[in-house]
Amino acid sequence: MLNSLRSRDMAYHFHSQTNPRRHELDGPLMISKGEGCYVLDELGNRYLEGMGGLWCASLGFENDRLAEVAAAQMKRLATYHTFNHRSNDPCADVVEQIAELSPIPGSRVFLVNSGSEANDTMVKLAWYYNIARGKPSKRKIISRKGAFHGSTVMGAALGGLPHMHESFNLPGLNVVYAEKPHFYKNALPGETEEAYCDRLIDELEMLIATEGADTIAAMIAEPIMGAGGVVSPPAGYFPRVREILTRNDILLLSDEVVCGFGRSGNWFGSETFGFVPDMMSIAKGLSSGYMPIAAAVIGDHIYQTIADEADRIGVFGHGFTYSGHPVTAAVAAEVLRTYREMDIPARARELGEHLFGKLRASTADHPMVGEIRGAGFLAGIELVADKPTRTPFDPARKVGALVERRCRAHGVMIRNMGDVISICPPFVMTESQVEELVDGIAAALDDASAELGK
């Protein structure tokens, strides 16, 4: 007999991004309660959540204001759709707020349910846009090695992470990959950041020339690569990418699923790195992770072309049942009002300054720490076997996973992507909690170092 919720989960739940066989043995960590920036497991153990759950809980794990909005909307209009000229009050509210914050001129907002769906939608819109312009051969999408753009078929194909492709037998979807802009790991010996950026730009131009600009619809990129290791581009990278793509009539799609809504120190990562995209995907922070909602934000020049083509056909044949769901839209609209009241970009810069200062003071000299990087209130720690030579650990040793386990033993939650430790805390965290988080990471690094030494 299955006598606990944990055992039932082990028996019936097929988990995301998990090793199923190991899960059958170890089972899940059952999180039962949220208290501000902390979560509690079923045994009452309390953890300071340094990852915002999954890059998204910007307002922490309990918020009475949002709970009240959700309950009130559930009583008023619990569900409806936005097909065939329908809408609802919260939907109109949230799209207006998104458009007001967007850096894209004349933004139109297409609501979906996840970052994966938003990225799929941007690609479909890029194809539709080029069909409408009489350029059907422009179908290829440039992505980048190490990128993460979701788990749907198109999202996984866009991703440049091997485990998202291996054994899935994904169809050929005309995706080509530019280099990952990772100066710390990929620069040549003695190469400056400026020279490294020059090389990346030259390689992108060569890729476009080789594939043929007339076959490429768009390039998709995260301003800071999240699951690929919290990788910030070299200085000047994105403005030069923007110029090349414009010159070659290729759209630039910004995946703002992690960076959006203040995370990088501006409302959107594209603003932090100095470029204006043609479209952008948003999710996670849009509702602080409280409700499944996302969007593709589209420039007016694209919207007008697509609208004319859809008018010729008679309908725009794309959408999802829960796009613009009134309860999710109401919560997201209230989240955006909260962010604006808090001045979230300024809050991220303030907390980020404290986080990076504490990380450098407490961990930069640790022999396992190769680099501390990031922007705003988003950080990554690169773990290395040898600091002077930047030699990585043997992947088989799973050092990042060891550090993550030791962090949990010290009461803090982080996430490892291989041997990169990622930190993406809620914006409601206090400075003393930032110090508590870094102290836990520093202690975990010492534990891991001692264990590896044995």
Coordinates of C-alpha atoms in Angstrom, one line a residue:
M1 CA 0.0 0.0 0.0
L2 CA 1.2 3.5 -0.9
N3 CA 1.0 5.2 2.5
S4 CA 2.5 8.6 1.8
L5 CA 2.3 11.3 -0.8
R6 CA 6.1 10.8 -1.4
S7 CA 5.7 7.1 -2.2
R8 CA 2.8 7.9 -4.5
D9 CA 4.9 10.4 -6.3
M10 CA 7.6 7.8 -6.7
A11 CA 5.1 5.3 -8.1
Y12 CA 3.2 7.5 -10.6
H13 CA 5.0 10.7 -11.4
F14 CA 7.3 10.9 -14.4
H15 CA 9.5 13.9 -13.5
S16 CA 10.9 16.6 -15.8
Q17 CA 14.7 16.9 -16.2
T18 CA 15.3 13.9 -13.9
N19 CA 17.0 10.6 -14.0
P20 CA 14.0 8.2 -13.8
R21 CA 15.9 5.2 -12.5
R22 CA 17.7 7.2 -9.8
H23 CA 14.4 8.8 -8.9
E24 CA 12.9 5.3 -8.4
L25 CA 15.6 4.7 -5.7
D26 CA 15.9 8.2 -4.1
G27 CA 12.5 9.7 -4.6
P28 CA 11.6 13.4 -4.5
L29 CA 12.3 16.2 -2.1
M30 CA 8.7 17.0 -1.2
I31 CA 8.3 20.8 -0.8
S32 CA 5.2 21.5 1.4
K33 CA 5.2 25.2 2.2
G34 CA 6.6 28.6 1.2
E35 CA 7.5 31.3 3.6
G36 CA 8.8 34.4 1.8
C37 CA 12.2 33.5 0.4
Y38 CA 12.2 30.1 2.2
V39 CA 10.6 26.8 1.3
L40 CA 10.0 23.9 3.8
D41 CA 10.0 20.2 3.0
E42 CA 7.6 17.6 4.4
L43 CA 9.9 17.0 7.4
G44 CA 9.9 20.7 8.3
N45 CA 13.5 21.4 7.1
R46 CA 13.8 25.0 5.9
Y47 CA 15.8 26.2 2.9
L48 CA 16.6 29.6 1.7
E49 CA 15.7 29.4 -2.0
G50 CA 18.5 30.9 -4.0
M51 CA 17.1 29.9 -7.4
G52 CA 13.6 31.4 -7.2
G53 CA 12.4 27.8 -7.7
L54 CA 13.3 27.6 -11.4
W55 CA 14.5 31.2 -12.2
C56 CA 11.0 32.6 -11.6
A57 CA 9.7 33.2 -8.1
S58 CA 10.7 36.9 -8.1
L59 CA 8.2 37.7 -5.3
G60 CA 9.0 34.7 -3.1
F61 CA 6.9 31.7 -2.3
E62 CA 3.9 33.2 -0.6
N63 CA 2.1 36.5 -1.5
D64 CA -1.3 37.4 0.0
R65 CA -1.9 40.1 -2.6
L66 CA -1.5 37.7 -5.5
A67 CA -3.6 35.0 -3.7
E68 CA -6.4 37.5 -3.2
V69 CA -6.3 38.6 -6.8
A70 CA -6.4 35.0 -8.0
A71 CA -9.3 34.1 -5.7
A72 CA -11.3 37.2 -6.7
Q73 CA -10.9 36.5 -10.4
M74 CA -11.7 32.8 -9.9
K75 CA -15.1 33.9 -8.4
R76 CA -15.7 36.5 -11.1
L77 CA -14.7 34.7 -14.3
A78 CA -12.8 31.4 -13.7
T79 CA -12.1 30.6 -17.3
Y80 CA -12.6 31.7 -20.9
H81 CA -10.7 31.8 -24.1
T82 CA -9.4 34.5 -26.5
F83 CA -10.2 32.7 -29.9
N84 CA -12.4 34.3 -32.5
H85 CA -12.4 37.9 -31.1
R86 CA -13.0 37.1 -27.5
S87 CA -11.1 38.6 -24.5
N88 CA -11.5 39.5 -20.9
D89 CA -10.6 42.4 -18.6
P90 CA -7.4 40.9 -17.0
C91 CA -6.1 39.9 -20.4
A92 CA -6.5 43.5 -21.7
D93 CA -4.8 44.8 -18.6
V94 CA -1.8 42.5 -18.8
V95 CA -1.1 43.0 -22.5
E96 CA -1.2 46.8 -22.1
Q97 CA 1.3 46.6 -19.2
I98 CA 3.6 44.4 -21.2
A99 CA 3.5 46.7 -24.2
E100 CA 4.2 49.7 -22.0
L101 CA 7.3 48.0 -20.6
S102 CA 8.6 46.5 -23.8
P103 CA 11.6 48.0 -25.5
I104 CA 10.2 47.0 -28.9
P105 CA 8.5 49.8 -30.8
G106 CA 4.8 49.3 -31.3
S107 CA 4.7 46.0 -29.4
R108 CA 1.8 43.6 -29.9
V109 CA 1.5 40.8 -27.3
F110 CA 0.6 37.2 -28.2
L111 CA -0.2 35.3 -24.9
V112 CA 0.8 31.7 -24.4
N113 CA 1.4 29.4 -21.4
S114 CA 5.1 28.7 -21.2
G115 CA 8.5 29.9 -22.5
S116 CA 8.7 26.9 -24.8
E117 CA 5.4 28.0 -26.4
A118 CA 6.5 31.6 -26.7
N119 CA 9.7 30.5 -28.5
D120 CA 7.8 28.2 -30.8
T121 CA 5.4 31.0 -31.5
M122 CA 8.3 33.4 -32.4
V123 CA 9.7 30.9 -34.9
K124 CA 6.3 30.3 -36.5
L125 CA 5.8 34.1 -36.7
A126 CA 9.2 34.5 -38.4
W127 CA 8.2 31.9 -41.0
Y128 CA 4.8 33.4 -41.5
Y129 CA 6.3 36.9 -41.8
N130 CA 8.7 35.7 -44.6
I131 CA 5.9 33.9 -46.4
A132 CA 3.9 37.1 -46.3
R133 CA 6.8 39.0 -47.8
G134 CA 7.2 36.5 -50.6
K135 CA 10.4 35.0 -49.2
P136 CA 9.5 31.3 -48.4
S137 CA 13.1 30.2 -48.7
K138 CA 13.9 32.1 -45.5
R139 CA 13.3 29.2 -43.0
K140 CA 16.5 28.5 -41.1
I141 CA 16.9 29.6 -37.5
I142 CA 20.3 30.4 -36.1
S143 CA 20.7 29.4 -32.4
R144 CA 23.8 29.0 -30.3
K145 CA 25.7 26.1 -28.8
G146 CA 24.7 25.7 -25.1
A147 CA 21.4 27.6 -25.5
F148 CA 18.2 26.5 -23.8
H149 CA 14.9 27.5 -25.5
G150 CA 12.4 25.0 -24.1
S151 CA 11.3 21.4 -24.2
T152 CA 8.7 21.4 -27.0
V153 CA 9.9 19.9 -30.3
M154 CA 10.9 23.3 -31.7
G155 CA 12.2 24.6 -28.4
A156 CA 14.4 21.5 -28.0
A157 CA 15.6 21.8 -31.5
L158 CA 16.6 25.4 -30.9
G159 CA 18.5 24.4 -27.8
G160 CA 22.2 23.7 -28.0
L161 CA 22.4 21.4 -25.0
P162 CA 23.2 17.7 -26.1
H163 CA 20.8 16.1 -23.5
M164 CA 17.9 17.9 -25.0
H165 CA 18.5 16.2 -28.4
E166 CA 20.0 12.8 -27.5
S167 CA 17.6 9.8 -28.1
F168 CA 14.6 12.1 -29.0
N169 CA 15.0 11.6 -32.7
L170 CA 14.0 15.2 -33.4
P171 CA 13.0 16.0 -36.9
G172 CA 15.2 18.2 -39.1
L173 CA 14.0 21.8 -38.4
N174 CA 16.6 23.9 -40.2
V175 CA 18.4 25.0 -37.0
V176 CA 22.1 26.0 -37.3
Y177 CA 24.3 26.9 -34.4
A178 CA 26.6 29.7 -33.8
E179 CA 29.3 29.6 -31.1
K180 CA 28.5 30.0 -27.4
P181 CA 29.8 33.4 -26.4
H182 CA 31.7 32.2 -23.3
F183 CA 34.9 34.2 -22.9
Y184 CA 36.2 32.4 -19.8
K185 CA 36.1 28.9 -21.4
N186 CA 36.4 29.5 -25.1
A187 CA 38.9 32.4 -25.5
L188 CA 42.2 31.4 -27.0
P189 CA 45.3 31.8 -24.9
G190 CA 46.2 35.4 -24.6
E191 CA 43.1 36.5 -26.5
T192 CA 41.5 39.7 -25.2
E193 CA 37.8 40.1 -24.7
E194 CA 37.6 42.5 -27.6
A195 CA 39.5 40.1 -29.9
Y196 CA 37.3 37.2 -28.8
C197 CA 34.2 39.3 -29.7
D198 CA 35.7 40.1 -33.1
R199 CA 36.2 36.4 -33.7
L200 CA 32.6 35.5 -32.7
I201 CA 31.3 38.2 -35.0
D202 CA 33.5 37.0 -37.9
E203 CA 32.3 33.4 -37.4
L204 CA 28.7 34.5 -37.4
E205 CA 29.2 36.4 -40.6
M206 CA 30.8 33.3 -42.1
L207 CA 28.0 31.1 -41.0
I208 CA 25.4 33.4 -42.6
A209 CA 27.5 33.5 -45.8
T210 CA 27.9 29.7 -45.9
E211 CA 24.2 29.0 -45.2
G212 CA 23.0 31.9 -47.4
A213 CA 21.2 34.9 -45.9
D214 CA 18.3 34.2 -48.2
T215 CA 17.7 30.9 -46.4
I216 CA 17.7 32.3 -42.8
A217 CA 14.6 33.7 -41.2
A218 CA 15.9 34.6 -37.7
M219 CA 18.4 34.2 -35.0
I220 CA 17.3 33.4 -31.4
A221 CA 19.5 34.3 -28.4
E222 CA 19.2 34.7 -24.6
P223 CA 20.8 38.0 -23.4
I224 CA 22.4 35.9 -20.6
M225 CA 22.4 32.2 -21.3
G226 CA 20.6 30.6 -18.3
A227 CA 20.7 26.8 -18.3
G228 CA 23.8 27.0 -20.5
G229 CA 25.8 28.2 -17.5
V230 CA 24.8 31.9 -16.7
V231 CA 27.0 33.1 -19.6
S232 CA 27.1 36.8 -20.3
P233 CA 28.4 37.9 -23.8
P234 CA 31.6 39.8 -24.3
A235 CA 31.3 43.6 -24.4
G236 CA 29.8 44.9 -27.6
Y237 CA 28.6 41.5 -28.8
F238 CA 24.9 42.1 -29.2
P239 CA 24.9 45.5 -31.0
R240 CA 27.2 44.0 -33.6
V241 CA 25.0 40.9 -33.9
R242 CA 22.0 43.2 -34.4
E243 CA 23.8 45.1 -37.1
I244 CA 24.8 42.0 -39.0
L245 CA 21.3 40.5 -38.9
T246 CA 19.7 43.8 -40.0
R247 CA 22.1 44.0 -42.9
N248 CA 21.2 40.5 -44.0
D249 CA 17.4 40.8 -43.5
I250 CA 17.4 38.3 -40.6
L251 CA 15.1 38.8 -37.5
L252 CA 16.6 38.9 -34.0
L253 CA 14.5 37.0 -31.4
S254 CA 15.4 37.7 -27.8
D255 CA 14.6 34.9 -25.3
E256 CA 13.9 36.9 -22.2
V257 CA 12.4 34.0 -20.3
V258 CA 15.1 34.2 -17.6
C259 CA 16.4 37.8 -18.1
G260 CA 13.0 39.5 -18.4
F261 CA 11.4 41.7 -15.7
G262 CA 14.4 43.2 -14.0
R263 CA 16.6 40.2 -13.6
S264 CA 19.6 41.7 -15.4
G265 CA 19.3 45.1 -13.8
N266 CA 17.0 46.5 -16.5
W267 CA 13.4 45.6 -17.4
F268 CA 14.8 43.3 -20.1
G269 CA 18.1 41.8 -20.9
S270 CA 18.2 43.3 -24.4
E271 CA 18.3 46.8 -22.7
T272 CA 21.2 45.6 -20.5
F273 CA 23.2 44.5 -23.5
G274 CA 22.3 47.3 -25.8
F275 CA 20.1 45.9 -28.6
V276 CA 16.5 46.1 -29.8
P277 CA 15.0 42.7 -30.9
D278 CA 12.3 42.2 -33.4
M279 CA 10.5 39.9 -31.1
M280 CA 11.0 38.6 -27.6
S281 CA 9.7 35.7 -25.5
I282 CA 8.7 36.3 -21.8
A283 CA 7.6 33.9 -19.1
K284 CA 8.8 32.9 -15.6
G285 CA 9.0 36.4 -14.0
L286 CA 5.9 37.6 -15.8
S287 CA 3.8 36.0 -13.0
S288 CA 6.6 35.4 -10.5
G289 CA 6.0 31.7 -11.4
Y290 CA 2.6 31.9 -9.6
M291 CA 0.6 31.0 -12.7
P292 CA 1.6 29.4 -16.1
I293 CA 1.6 32.4 -18.5
A294 CA 4.0 33.6 -21.1
A295 CA 4.0 35.7 -24.3
A296 CA 5.7 36.5 -27.6
V297 CA 6.1 40.2 -27.9
I298 CA 6.2 41.3 -31.5
G299 CA 7.4 44.5 -33.2
D300 CA 4.8 46.5 -35.2
H301 CA 6.6 46.0 -38.5
I302 CA 6.2 42.2 -38.1
Y303 CA 2.6 42.5 -36.8
Q304 CA 1.4 44.6 -39.7
T305 CA 2.9 42.2 -42.3
I306 CA 1.4 39.2 -40.6
A307 CA -2.0 40.8 -40.1
D308 CA -2.2 41.6 -43.8
E309 CA -1.4 38.0 -44.7
A310 CA -3.9 36.6 -42.1
D311 CA -6.6 39.0 -43.5
R312 CA -5.9 37.6 -47.0
I313 CA -6.3 34.0 -45.7
G314 CA -9.2 34.9 -43.5
V315 CA -7.9 33.9 -40.1
F316 CA -4.6 33.7 -38.2
G317 CA -4.3 30.0 -37.5
H318 CA -2.3 29.8 -34.3
G319 CA -3.2 29.8 -30.6
F320 CA -3.7 27.9 -27.4
T321 CA -6.8 27.1 -25.3
Y322 CA -5.4 28.8 -22.3
S323 CA -3.9 31.9 -24.0
G324 CA -5.2 34.9 -22.1
H325 CA -6.8 32.8 -19.3
P326 CA -8.5 35.3 -17.0
V327 CA -7.0 34.0 -13.7
T328 CA -3.4 33.7 -15.0
A329 CA -3.7 37.1 -16.7
A330 CA -5.1 38.7 -13.5
V331 CA -2.2 37.4 -11.4
A332 CA 0.4 38.5 -14.0
A333 CA -1.1 41.9 -14.2
E334 CA -0.9 42.3 -10.5
V335 CA 2.7 41.0 -10.5
L336 CA 3.6 43.7 -13.0
R337 CA 2.0 46.4 -10.9
T338 CA 3.9 45.1 -7.9
Y339 CA 7.2 45.2 -9.9
R340 CA 6.6 48.8 -11.0
E341 CA 5.8 49.9 -7.4
M342 CA 9.0 48.2 -6.2
D343 CA 11.1 49.6 -9.2
I344 CA 12.3 46.1 -9.8
P345 CA 15.3 47.0 -12.0
A346 CA 16.7 49.3 -9.3
R347 CA 16.1 46.6 -6.7
A348 CA 17.9 44.0 -8.8
R349 CA 20.9 46.3 -9.2
E350 CA 21.0 47.1 -5.4
L351 CA 20.7 43.4 -4.4
G352 CA 23.0 42.3 -7.1
E353 CA 25.8 44.7 -6.0
H354 CA 25.5 43.1 -2.5
L355 CA 25.4 39.6 -3.9
F356 CA 28.4 39.9 -6.1
G357 CA 30.4 41.8 -3.4
K358 CA 29.7 39.0 -0.9
L359 CA 30.4 36.2 -3.5
R360 CA 33.8 37.8 -4.3
A361 CA 34.7 38.3 -0.7
S362 CA 33.7 34.8 0.4
T363 CA 34.3 32.5 -2.6
A364 CA 36.5 34.2 -5.2
D365 CA 39.7 32.9 -3.7
H366 CA 38.4 29.3 -3.2
P367 CA 40.5 26.9 -5.2
M368 CA 37.4 25.4 -6.8
V369 CA 36.1 28.7 -8.1
G370 CA 37.2 29.7 -11.5
E371 CA 34.9 32.6 -12.3
I372 CA 32.0 34.5 -10.8
R373 CA 29.8 36.1 -13.4
G374 CA 26.4 37.5 -14.2
A375 CA 24.5 40.8 -14.1
G376 CA 21.8 42.3 -12.0
F377 CA 20.5 39.8 -9.5
L378 CA 21.6 36.7 -11.5
A379 CA 25.0 35.0 -10.9
G380 CA 26.9 31.9 -11.9
I381 CA 30.0 30.3 -10.3
E382 CA 32.2 28.3 -12.6
L383 CA 33.8 25.3 -10.7
V384 CA 37.3 24.2 -11.9
A385 CA 39.7 21.5 -11.0
D386 CA 42.7 23.7 -11.4
K387 CA 42.3 27.5 -11.1
P388 CA 45.4 28.8 -12.8
T389 CA 44.9 26.7 -16.0
R390 CA 41.1 26.8 -15.9
T391 CA 41.0 23.0 -16.2
P392 CA 37.5 21.6 -15.6
F393 CA 36.6 18.7 -13.5
D394 CA 36.1 15.3 -15.1
P395 CA 32.3 15.3 -15.8
A396 CA 32.0 11.8 -14.4
R397 CA 32.8 13.2 -10.9
K398 CA 29.6 15.3 -11.0
V399 CA 31.2 18.0 -8.8
G400 CA 28.4 20.5 -9.4
A401 CA 25.9 18.1 -8.2
L402 CA 28.0 17.4 -5.1
V403 CA 28.1 21.2 -4.3
E404 CA 24.4 21.4 -4.8
R405 CA 23.8 18.6 -2.3
R406 CA 26.1 20.2 0.2
C407 CA 24.4 23.5 -0.2
R408 CA 21.1 21.9 0.7
A409 CA 22.7 20.4 3.8
H410 CA 23.6 24.0 4.8
G411 CA 20.0 25.1 4.3
V412 CA 20.3 26.8 0.9
M413 CA 18.9 25.9 -2.5
I414 CA 20.9 26.6 -5.7
R415 CA 21.1 24.8 -9.0
N416 CA 24.0 23.2 -10.8
M417 CA 24.2 23.0 -14.6
G418 CA 27.1 20.7 -14.8
D419 CA 29.9 22.4 -12.9
V420 CA 28.3 25.8 -12.9
I421 CA 26.4 26.9 -9.8
S422 CA 23.5 29.3 -10.7
I423 CA 21.9 31.8 -8.4
C424 CA 18.7 33.6 -9.2
P425 CA 17.1 34.7 -5.9
P426 CA 13.7 36.4 -5.3
F427 CA 13.7 40.2 -5.3
V428 CA 12.1 40.2 -1.9
M429 CA 15.3 38.8 -0.4
T430 CA 16.9 41.0 2.3
E431 CA 20.7 41.8 2.4
S432 CA 21.1 39.6 5.4
Q433 CA 19.4 36.7 3.5
V434 CA 21.8 37.3 0.6
E435 CA 24.7 36.9 3.1
E436 CA 23.0 33.8 4.5
L437 CA 22.8 32.4 1.0
V438 CA 26.5 33.1 0.1
D439 CA 27.6 31.8 3.5
G440 CA 25.8 28.5 2.8
I441 CA 27.5 28.3 -0.7
A442 CA 30.9 29.0 0.8
A443 CA 30.5 26.3 3.4
A444 CA 29.3 23.8 0.7
L445 CA 32.4 24.6 -1.4
D446 CA 34.6 23.8 1.6
D447 CA 32.7 20.5 2.2
A448 CA 33.0 19.5 -1.4
S449 CA 36.7 20.4 -1.5
A450 CA 37.3 18.2 1.5
E451 CA 35.3 15.3 0.1
L452 CA 37.1 15.5 -3.2
G453 CA 40.4 15.6 -1.4
K454 CA 39.6 12.3 0.3

